[in-house]
Amino acid sequence: MAEPVQTPQASFAPRIFSGIQPSGGLTLGNYLGALKRFVEKQDEGIETIYCMVDMHAITVWQDPAKLRQQTREGAAAFLAAGIDPARSILFNQSQVSAHAELGWIFNCIARMGWMSRMTQFKDKAGKNSENVSLGLFAYPSLMAADILAYKATHVPVGEDQKQHLELTRDIAIKFNNDYGVNFFPVVEPVIEGAATRVMSLRDGTKKMSKSDPSDQSRINLTDDADTIAKKIRKAKTDPEPLPDSLDGLKDRPEARNLVNIYAALAGHTAEQVIRDYAGAQFGTFKPALADLAVAKLEPITLEMNRLMQDPAEIDRILGQGAARAEAIARPIVDQVYDIVGMIRAPRT
Ligand code: ATP
Ligand code: LTN
């Protein structure tokens, strides 16, 4: 029998990396699109590394005290959702300098044309592109560094990050080609589940986002049960009952969004939800969704609040995670310096 063809990728051990910005409080979108998936991955027998990407957050000005608070709160959300610091590495980006160092190398690999096509930059900069930070433009190259400093092979994210992961692949391929090496893996985006793109509760065509000016547009992981129920009751919908097939939701983005949220929270497919609620009015469906959301989110919120009582313990976990992250990333970035031709002389 013929030997199976060995692709170069086969030489990279599987490793998962992902990050969340402490640019505000986490939302239901972050939970369903990212956090919940991170916890599932932790139990699949692959090394998992998760990061509060504080250096990404400052691409838009952050109040320093709030940034610290949001970083701890994000870490508390990871822990409350089920990330176990003994089984996963959990840390904040700025404590491991390898990210910034590799980010610079990648700024010299990525092309202006590639960066100019990033839709998240265009969305965030809007008409203000002359006046946003250079960091906001370079951001996806730092994201590639976050991932490749660990030679991570799989990156669980929401749908909105797909383009950034394609750029990460392009950077890895160009680095390997430019230096004639097979050093970096070409990462696989892991975009799975019923809610890879949770939409705003006010506008079914816009992503639910922690930086949206309207608090009514999102469910925050810190919202109490009443607030969650109220926001769902007031969520924009249309006057039609739920259809009996997913096809019937095609031109109904707000209804589709609520069905997807229900499915992801319940651990069902959207098809199953439609089967159960075919013909139901929102007057019936919304309270059922609110009950489900409260049942799933309340324990996480309570645990986050408990953890936030002891910020020193959160910092200790982040520090320990950083030491473990550093131990993986340092030798990789040192090898990159060797590959590109930087002298690193012994200090005497
Ligand atoms: P910002 O509003 O500051 O851009 P964000 O809410 O988009 O923040 P990020 O920190 O940029 O959140 O994203 C963290 C993770 O959550 C990423 O994997 C991202 O894809 C995922 N995510 C963010 N928003 C959503 C959403 N609405 N639906 C599904 N996944 C999401
Ligand atoms: N760009 C992402 C956050 C992020 C990330 C990462 C995600 C920064 N570095 C590395 C996965 C892997 C965002 O805005 N959601």
PDB file of N, CA, C and O in Angstrom, residues 274-328:
ATOM      1  N   ILE A 274     -36.723  25.604  15.319  1.00  0.00           N
ATOM      2  CA  ILE A 274     -37.848  25.917  14.433  1.00  0.00           C
ATOM      3  C   ILE A 274     -38.906  24.809  14.501  1.00  0.00           C
ATOM      4  O   ILE A 274     -40.105  25.069  14.474  1.00  0.00           O
ATOM      5  N   ARG A 275     -38.451  23.585  14.593  1.00  0.00           N
ATOM      6  CA  ARG A 275     -39.404  22.467  14.685  1.00  0.00           C
ATOM      7  C   ARG A 275     -40.245  22.620  15.972  1.00  0.00           C
ATOM      8  O   ARG A 275     -41.445  22.467  15.969  1.00  0.00           O
ATOM      9  N   ASP A 276     -39.570  22.975  17.083  1.00  0.00           N
ATOM     10  CA  ASP A 276     -40.281  23.091  18.361  1.00  0.00           C
ATOM     11  C   ASP A 276     -41.211  24.304  18.414  1.00  0.00           C
ATOM     12  O   ASP A 276     -42.209  24.282  19.123  1.00  0.00           O
ATOM     13  N   TYR A 277     -40.835  25.392  17.714  1.00  0.00           N
ATOM     14  CA  TYR A 277     -41.601  26.637  17.864  1.00  0.00           C
ATOM     15  C   TYR A 277     -42.327  27.060  16.594  1.00  0.00           C
ATOM     16  O   TYR A 277     -42.749  28.209  16.482  1.00  0.00           O
ATOM     17  N   ALA A 278     -42.479  26.163  15.620  1.00  0.00           N
ATOM     18  CA  ALA A 278     -43.171  26.521  14.375  1.00  0.00           C
ATOM     19  C   ALA A 278     -44.541  27.107  14.709  1.00  0.00           C
ATOM     20  O   ALA A 278     -45.274  26.546  15.517  1.00  0.00           O
ATOM     21  N   GLY A 279     -44.823  28.270  14.126  1.00  0.00           N
ATOM     22  CA  GLY A 279     -46.131  28.896  14.337  1.00  0.00           C
ATOM     23  C   GLY A 279     -46.240  29.728  15.603  1.00  0.00           C
ATOM     24  O   GLY A 279     -47.239  30.415  15.813  1.00  0.00           O
ATOM     25  N   ALA A 280     -45.218  29.685  16.459  1.00  0.00           N
ATOM     26  CA  ALA A 280     -45.298  30.447  17.725  1.00  0.00           C
ATOM     27  C   ALA A 280     -45.135  31.940  17.467  1.00  0.00           C
ATOM     28  O   ALA A 280     -44.387  32.364  16.583  1.00  0.00           O
ATOM     29  N   GLN A 281     -45.873  32.735  18.244  1.00  0.00           N
ATOM     30  CA  GLN A 281     -45.714  34.199  18.204  1.00  0.00           C
ATOM     31  C   GLN A 281     -44.520  34.581  19.077  1.00  0.00           C
ATOM     32  O   GLN A 281     -44.133  33.829  19.977  1.00  0.00           O
ATOM     33  N   PHE A 282     -43.989  35.788  18.831  1.00  0.00           N
ATOM     34  CA  PHE A 282     -42.867  36.224  19.681  1.00  0.00           C
ATOM     35  C   PHE A 282     -43.290  36.398  21.135  1.00  0.00           C
ATOM     36  O   PHE A 282     -42.479  36.277  22.040  1.00  0.00           O
ATOM     37  N   GLY A 283     -44.595  36.647  21.329  1.00  0.00           N
ATOM     38  CA  GLY A 283     -45.119  36.732  22.695  1.00  0.00           C
ATOM     39  C   GLY A 283     -44.899  35.436  23.476  1.00  0.00           C
ATOM     40  O   GLY A 283     -44.866  35.434  24.710  1.00  0.00           O
ATOM     41  N   THR A 284     -44.764  34.331  22.775  1.00  0.00           N
ATOM     42  CA  THR A 284     -44.474  33.040  23.409  1.00  0.00           C
ATOM     43  C   THR A 284     -42.970  32.757  23.373  1.00  0.00           C
ATOM     44  O   THR A 284     -42.386  32.295  24.355  1.00  0.00           O
ATOM     45  N   PHE A 285     -42.369  33.020  22.211  1.00  0.00           N
ATOM     46  CA  PHE A 285     -40.964  32.635  22.022  1.00  0.00           C
ATOM     47  C   PHE A 285     -40.018  33.481  22.878  1.00  0.00           C
ATOM     48  O   PHE A 285     -39.071  32.959  23.482  1.00  0.00           O
ATOM     49  N   LYS A 286     -40.274  34.792  22.959  1.00  0.00           N
ATOM     50  CA  LYS A 286     -39.347  35.669  23.699  1.00  0.00           C
ATOM     51  C   LYS A 286     -39.253  35.299  25.189  1.00  0.00           C
ATOM     52  O   LYS A 286     -38.143  35.204  25.709  1.00  0.00           O
ATOM     53  N   PRO A 287     -40.378  35.073  25.872  1.00  0.00           N
ATOM     54  CA  PRO A 287     -40.248  34.671  27.284  1.00  0.00           C
ATOM     55  C   PRO A 287     -39.503  33.339  27.439  1.00  0.00           C
ATOM     56  O   PRO A 287     -38.718  33.167  28.386  1.00  0.00           O
ATOM     57  N   ALA A 288     -39.706  32.414  26.493  1.00  0.00           N
ATOM     58  CA  ALA A 288     -38.989  31.129  26.580  1.00  0.00           C
ATOM     59  C   ALA A 288     -37.491  31.370  26.403  1.00  0.00           C
ATOM     60  O   ALA A 288     -36.654  30.791  27.125  1.00  0.00           O
ATOM     61  N   LEU A 289     -37.153  32.249  25.467  1.00  0.00           N
ATOM     62  CA  LEU A 289     -35.739  32.567  25.235  1.00  0.00           C
ATOM     63  C   LEU A 289     -35.145  33.275  26.458  1.00  0.00           C
ATOM     64  O   LEU A 289     -34.010  32.977  26.877  1.00  0.00           O
ATOM     65  N   ALA A 290     -35.924  34.196  27.035  1.00  0.00           N
ATOM     66  CA  ALA A 290     -35.422  34.930  28.212  1.00  0.00           C
ATOM     67  C   ALA A 290     -35.152  33.949  29.356  1.00  0.00           C
ATOM     68  O   ALA A 290     -34.104  34.025  30.007  1.00  0.00           O
ATOM     69  N   ASP A 291     -36.075  33.009  29.582  1.00  0.00           N
ATOM     70  CA  ASP A 291     -35.871  32.024  30.662  1.00  0.00           C
ATOM     71  C   ASP A 291     -34.609  31.207  30.421  1.00  0.00           C
ATOM     72  O   ASP A 291     -33.821  30.961  31.335  1.00  0.00           O
ATOM     73  N   LEU A 292     -34.437  30.792  29.178  1.00  0.00           N
ATOM     74  CA  LEU A 292     -33.265  29.974  28.835  1.00  0.00           C
ATOM     75  C   LEU A 292     -31.979  30.783  29.032  1.00  0.00           C
ATOM     76  O   LEU A 292     -30.999  30.294  29.614  1.00  0.00           O
ATOM     77  N   ALA A 293     -32.009  32.049  28.561  1.00  0.00           N
ATOM     78  CA  ALA A 293     -30.803  32.888  28.668  1.00  0.00           C
ATOM     79  C   ALA A 293     -30.447  33.099  30.135  1.00  0.00           C
ATOM     80  O   ALA A 293     -29.273  32.990  30.524  1.00  0.00           O
ATOM     81  N   VAL A 294     -31.448  33.380  30.958  1.00  0.00           N
ATOM     82  CA  VAL A 294     -31.185  33.596  32.387  1.00  0.00           C
ATOM     83  C   VAL A 294     -30.638  32.321  33.020  1.00  0.00           C
ATOM     84  O   VAL A 294     -29.653  32.341  33.764  1.00  0.00           O
ATOM     85  N   ALA A 295     -31.260  31.185  32.676  1.00  0.00           N
ATOM     86  CA  ALA A 295     -30.805  29.914  33.273  1.00  0.00           C
ATOM     87  C   ALA A 295     -29.348  29.630  32.925  1.00  0.00           C
ATOM     88  O   ALA A 295     -28.585  29.129  33.749  1.00  0.00           O
ATOM     89  N   LYS A 296     -28.937  29.962  31.705  1.00  0.00           N
ATOM     90  CA  LYS A 296     -27.563  29.666  31.281  1.00  0.00           C
ATOM     91  C   LYS A 296     -26.574  30.724  31.759  1.00  0.00           C
ATOM     92  O   LYS A 296     -25.427  30.415  32.070  1.00  0.00           O
ATOM     93  N   LEU A 297     -27.016  31.997  31.771  1.00  0.00           N
ATOM     94  CA  LEU A 297     -26.052  33.072  32.049  1.00  0.00           C
ATOM     95  C   LEU A 297     -25.932  33.405  33.530  1.00  0.00           C
ATOM     96  O   LEU A 297     -24.859  33.818  33.987  1.00  0.00           O
ATOM     97  N   GLU A 298     -27.028  33.239  34.277  1.00  0.00           N
ATOM     98  CA  GLU A 298     -27.002  33.668  35.681  1.00  0.00           C
ATOM     99  C   GLU A 298     -25.879  33.001  36.490  1.00  0.00           C
ATOM    100  O   GLU A 298     -25.152  33.696  37.220  1.00  0.00           O
ATOM    101  N   PRO A 299     -25.693  31.686  36.370  1.00  0.00           N
ATOM    102  CA  PRO A 299     -24.603  31.069  37.149  1.00  0.00           C
ATOM    103  C   PRO A 299     -23.233  31.655  36.781  1.00  0.00           C
ATOM    104  O   PRO A 299     -22.362  31.803  37.649  1.00  0.00           O
ATOM    105  N   ILE A 300     -23.060  32.010  35.510  1.00  0.00           N
ATOM    106  CA  ILE A 300     -21.770  32.578  35.083  1.00  0.00           C
ATOM    107  C   ILE A 300     -21.597  33.969  35.695  1.00  0.00           C
ATOM    108  O   ILE A 300     -20.543  34.307  36.233  1.00  0.00           O
ATOM    109  N   THR A 301     -22.673  34.767  35.635  1.00  0.00           N
ATOM    110  CA  THR A 301     -22.608  36.117  36.189  1.00  0.00           C
ATOM    111  C   THR A 301     -22.308  36.072  37.687  1.00  0.00           C
ATOM    112  O   THR A 301     -21.466  36.830  38.195  1.00  0.00           O
ATOM    113  N   LEU A 302     -22.984  35.184  38.383  1.00  0.00           N
ATOM    114  CA  LEU A 302     -22.782  35.094  39.843  1.00  0.00           C
ATOM    115  C   LEU A 302     -21.337  34.697  40.158  1.00  0.00           C
ATOM    116  O   LEU A 302     -20.697  35.268  41.044  1.00  0.00           O
ATOM    117  N   GLU A 303     -20.820  33.749  39.407  1.00  0.00           N
ATOM    118  CA  GLU A 303     -19.446  33.300  39.637  1.00  0.00           C
ATOM    119  C   GLU A 303     -18.444  34.414  39.275  1.00  0.00           C
ATOM    120  O   GLU A 303     -17.436  34.607  39.980  1.00  0.00           O
ATOM    121  N   MET A 304     -18.730  35.154  38.203  1.00  0.00           N
ATOM    122  CA  MET A 304     -17.858  36.292  37.848  1.00  0.00           C
ATOM    123  C   MET A 304     -17.823  37.299  38.995  1.00  0.00           C
ATOM    124  O   MET A 304     -16.762  37.789  39.381  1.00  0.00           O
ATOM    125  N   ASN A 305     -19.007  37.598  39.528  1.00  0.00           N
ATOM    126  CA  ASN A 305     -19.078  38.567  40.633  1.00  0.00           C
ATOM    127  C   ASN A 305     -18.288  38.070  41.840  1.00  0.00           C
ATOM    128  O   ASN A 305     -17.592  38.844  42.498  1.00  0.00           O
ATOM    129  N   ARG A 306     -18.387  36.767  42.102  1.00  0.00           N
ATOM    130  CA  ARG A 306     -17.657  36.208  43.234  1.00  0.00           C
ATOM    131  C   ARG A 306     -16.143  36.340  42.998  1.00  0.00           C
ATOM    132  O   ARG A 306     -15.402  36.795  43.867  1.00  0.00           O
ATOM    133  N   LEU A 307     -15.709  35.980  41.797  1.00  0.00           N
ATOM    134  CA  LEU A 307     -14.270  36.048  41.492  1.00  0.00           C
ATOM    135  C   LEU A 307     -13.750  37.480  41.550  1.00  0.00           C
ATOM    136  O   LEU A 307     -12.621  37.724  41.967  1.00  0.00           O
ATOM    137  N   MET A 308     -14.593  38.426  41.142  1.00  0.00           N
ATOM    138  CA  MET A 308     -14.156  39.828  41.109  1.00  0.00           C
ATOM    139  C   MET A 308     -13.962  40.408  42.515  1.00  0.00           C
ATOM    140  O   MET A 308     -13.376  41.480  42.675  1.00  0.00           O
ATOM    141  N   GLN A 309     -14.459  39.689  43.539  1.00  0.00           N
ATOM    142  CA  GLN A 309     -14.213  40.125  44.921  1.00  0.00           C
ATOM    143  C   GLN A 309     -12.735  39.989  45.281  1.00  0.00           C
ATOM    144  O   GLN A 309     -12.272  40.577  46.252  1.00  0.00           O
ATOM    145  N   ASP A 310     -12.004  39.167  44.524  1.00  0.00           N
ATOM    146  CA  ASP A 310     -10.608  38.894  44.873  1.00  0.00           C
ATOM    147  C   ASP A 310      -9.696  39.128  43.656  1.00  0.00           C
ATOM    148  O   ASP A 310      -9.185  38.178  43.054  1.00  0.00           O
ATOM    149  N   PRO A 311      -9.503  40.411  43.304  1.00  0.00           N
ATOM    150  CA  PRO A 311      -8.713  40.717  42.096  1.00  0.00           C
ATOM    151  C   PRO A 311      -7.279  40.196  42.181  1.00  0.00           C
ATOM    152  O   PRO A 311      -6.687  39.844  41.166  1.00  0.00           O
ATOM    153  N   ALA A 312      -6.732  40.108  43.405  1.00  0.00           N
ATOM    154  CA  ALA A 312      -5.353  39.630  43.539  1.00  0.00           C
ATOM    155  C   ALA A 312      -5.237  38.180  43.071  1.00  0.00           C
ATOM    156  O   ALA A 312      -4.230  37.780  42.475  1.00  0.00           O
ATOM    157  N   GLU A 313      -6.284  37.404  43.311  1.00  0.00           N
ATOM    158  CA  GLU A 313      -6.275  36.004  42.880  1.00  0.00           C
ATOM    159  C   GLU A 313      -6.338  35.919  41.350  1.00  0.00           C
ATOM    160  O   GLU A 313      -5.657  35.087  40.733  1.00  0.00           O
ATOM    161  N   ILE A 314      -7.127  36.797  40.743  1.00  0.00           N
ATOM    162  CA  ILE A 314      -7.185  36.822  39.267  1.00  0.00           C
ATOM    163  C   ILE A 314      -5.807  37.191  38.713  1.00  0.00           C
ATOM    164  O   ILE A 314      -5.304  36.549  37.778  1.00  0.00           O
ATOM    165  N   ASP A 315      -5.176  38.201  39.315  1.00  0.00           N
ATOM    166  CA  ASP A 315      -3.846  38.613  38.835  1.00  0.00           C
ATOM    167  C   ASP A 315      -2.845  37.470  38.978  1.00  0.00           C
ATOM    168  O   ASP A 315      -1.972  37.281  38.135  1.00  0.00           O
ATOM    169  N   ARG A 316      -2.980  36.715  40.072  1.00  0.00           N
ATOM    170  CA  ARG A 316      -2.062  35.591  40.293  1.00  0.00           C
ATOM    171  C   ARG A 316      -2.239  34.547  39.178  1.00  0.00           C
ATOM    172  O   ARG A 316      -1.261  34.052  38.616  1.00  0.00           O
ATOM    173  N   ILE A 317      -3.489  34.270  38.829  1.00  0.00           N
ATOM    174  CA  ILE A 317      -3.755  33.289  37.756  1.00  0.00           C
ATOM    175  C   ILE A 317      -3.175  33.799  36.427  1.00  0.00           C
ATOM    176  O   ILE A 317      -2.541  33.054  35.675  1.00  0.00           O
ATOM    177  N   LEU A 318      -3.371  35.101  36.161  1.00  0.00           N
ATOM    178  CA  LEU A 318      -2.859  35.668  34.904  1.00  0.00           C
ATOM    179  C   LEU A 318      -1.324  35.622  34.868  1.00  0.00           C
ATOM    180  O   LEU A 318      -0.715  35.366  33.824  1.00  0.00           O
ATOM    181  N   GLY A 319      -0.718  35.864  36.028  1.00  0.00           N
ATOM    182  CA  GLY A 319       0.751  35.845  36.105  1.00  0.00           C
ATOM    183  C   GLY A 319       1.301  34.443  35.859  1.00  0.00           C
ATOM    184  O   GLY A 319       2.260  34.263  35.101  1.00  0.00           O
ATOM    185  N   GLN A 320       0.644  33.467  36.464  1.00  0.00           N
ATOM    186  CA  GLN A 320       1.080  32.080  36.265  1.00  0.00           C
ATOM    187  C   GLN A 320       0.889  31.645  34.820  1.00  0.00           C
ATOM    188  O   GLN A 320       1.751  30.978  34.240  1.00  0.00           O
ATOM    189  N   GLY A 321      -0.230  32.061  34.249  1.00  0.00           N
ATOM    190  CA  GLY A 321      -0.490  31.745  32.835  1.00  0.00           C
ATOM    191  C   GLY A 321       0.571  32.384  31.952  1.00  0.00           C
ATOM    192  O   GLY A 321       1.067  31.767  31.003  1.00  0.00           O
ATOM    193  N   ALA A 322       0.935  33.634  32.283  1.00  0.00           N
ATOM    194  CA  ALA A 322       1.936  34.356  31.476  1.00  0.00           C
ATOM    195  C   ALA A 322       3.278  33.631  31.512  1.00  0.00           C
ATOM    196  O   ALA A 322       3.965  33.521  30.492  1.00  0.00           O
ATOM    197  N   ALA A 323       3.636  33.109  32.668  1.00  0.00           N
ATOM    198  CA  ALA A 323       4.921  32.397  32.778  1.00  0.00           C
ATOM    199  C   ALA A 323       4.898  31.143  31.892  1.00  0.00           C
ATOM    200  O   ALA A 323       5.877  30.848  31.188  1.00  0.00           O
ATOM    201  N   ARG A 324       3.777  30.450  31.894  1.00  0.00           N
ATOM    202  CA  ARG A 324       3.688  29.242  31.056  1.00  0.00           C
ATOM    203  C   ARG A 324       3.650  29.604  29.568  1.00  0.00           C
ATOM    204  O   ARG A 324       4.233  28.894  28.734  1.00  0.00           O
ATOM    205  N   ALA A 325       2.965  30.706  29.248  1.00  0.00           N
ATOM    206  CA  ALA A 325       2.897  31.148  27.846  1.00  0.00           C
ATOM    207  C   ALA A 325       4.292  31.550  27.358  1.00  0.00           C
ATOM    208  O   ALA A 325       4.732  31.168  26.271  1.00  0.00           O
ATOM    209  N   GLU A 326       4.971  32.308  28.196  1.00  0.00           N
ATOM    210  CA  GLU A 326       6.323  32.785  27.870  1.00  0.00           C
ATOM    211  C   GLU A 326       7.261  31.607  27.577  1.00  0.00           C
ATOM    212  O   GLU A 326       8.088  31.648  26.657  1.00  0.00           O
ATOM    213  N   ALA A 327       7.131  30.549  28.354  1.00  0.00           N
ATOM    214  CA  ALA A 327       8.011  29.384  28.187  1.00  0.00           C
ATOM    215  C   ALA A 327       7.818  28.745  26.803  1.00  0.00           C
ATOM    216  O   ALA A 327       8.751  28.163  26.253  1.00  0.00           O
ATOM    217  N   ILE A 328       6.628  28.875  26.237  1.00  0.00           N
ATOM    218  CA  ILE A 328       6.400  28.334  24.884  1.00  0.00           C
ATOM    219  C   ILE A 328       6.852  29.341  23.825  1.00  0.00           C
ATOM    220  O   ILE A 328       7.520  29.001  22.852  1.00  0.00           O
TER     221      ILE A 328
END
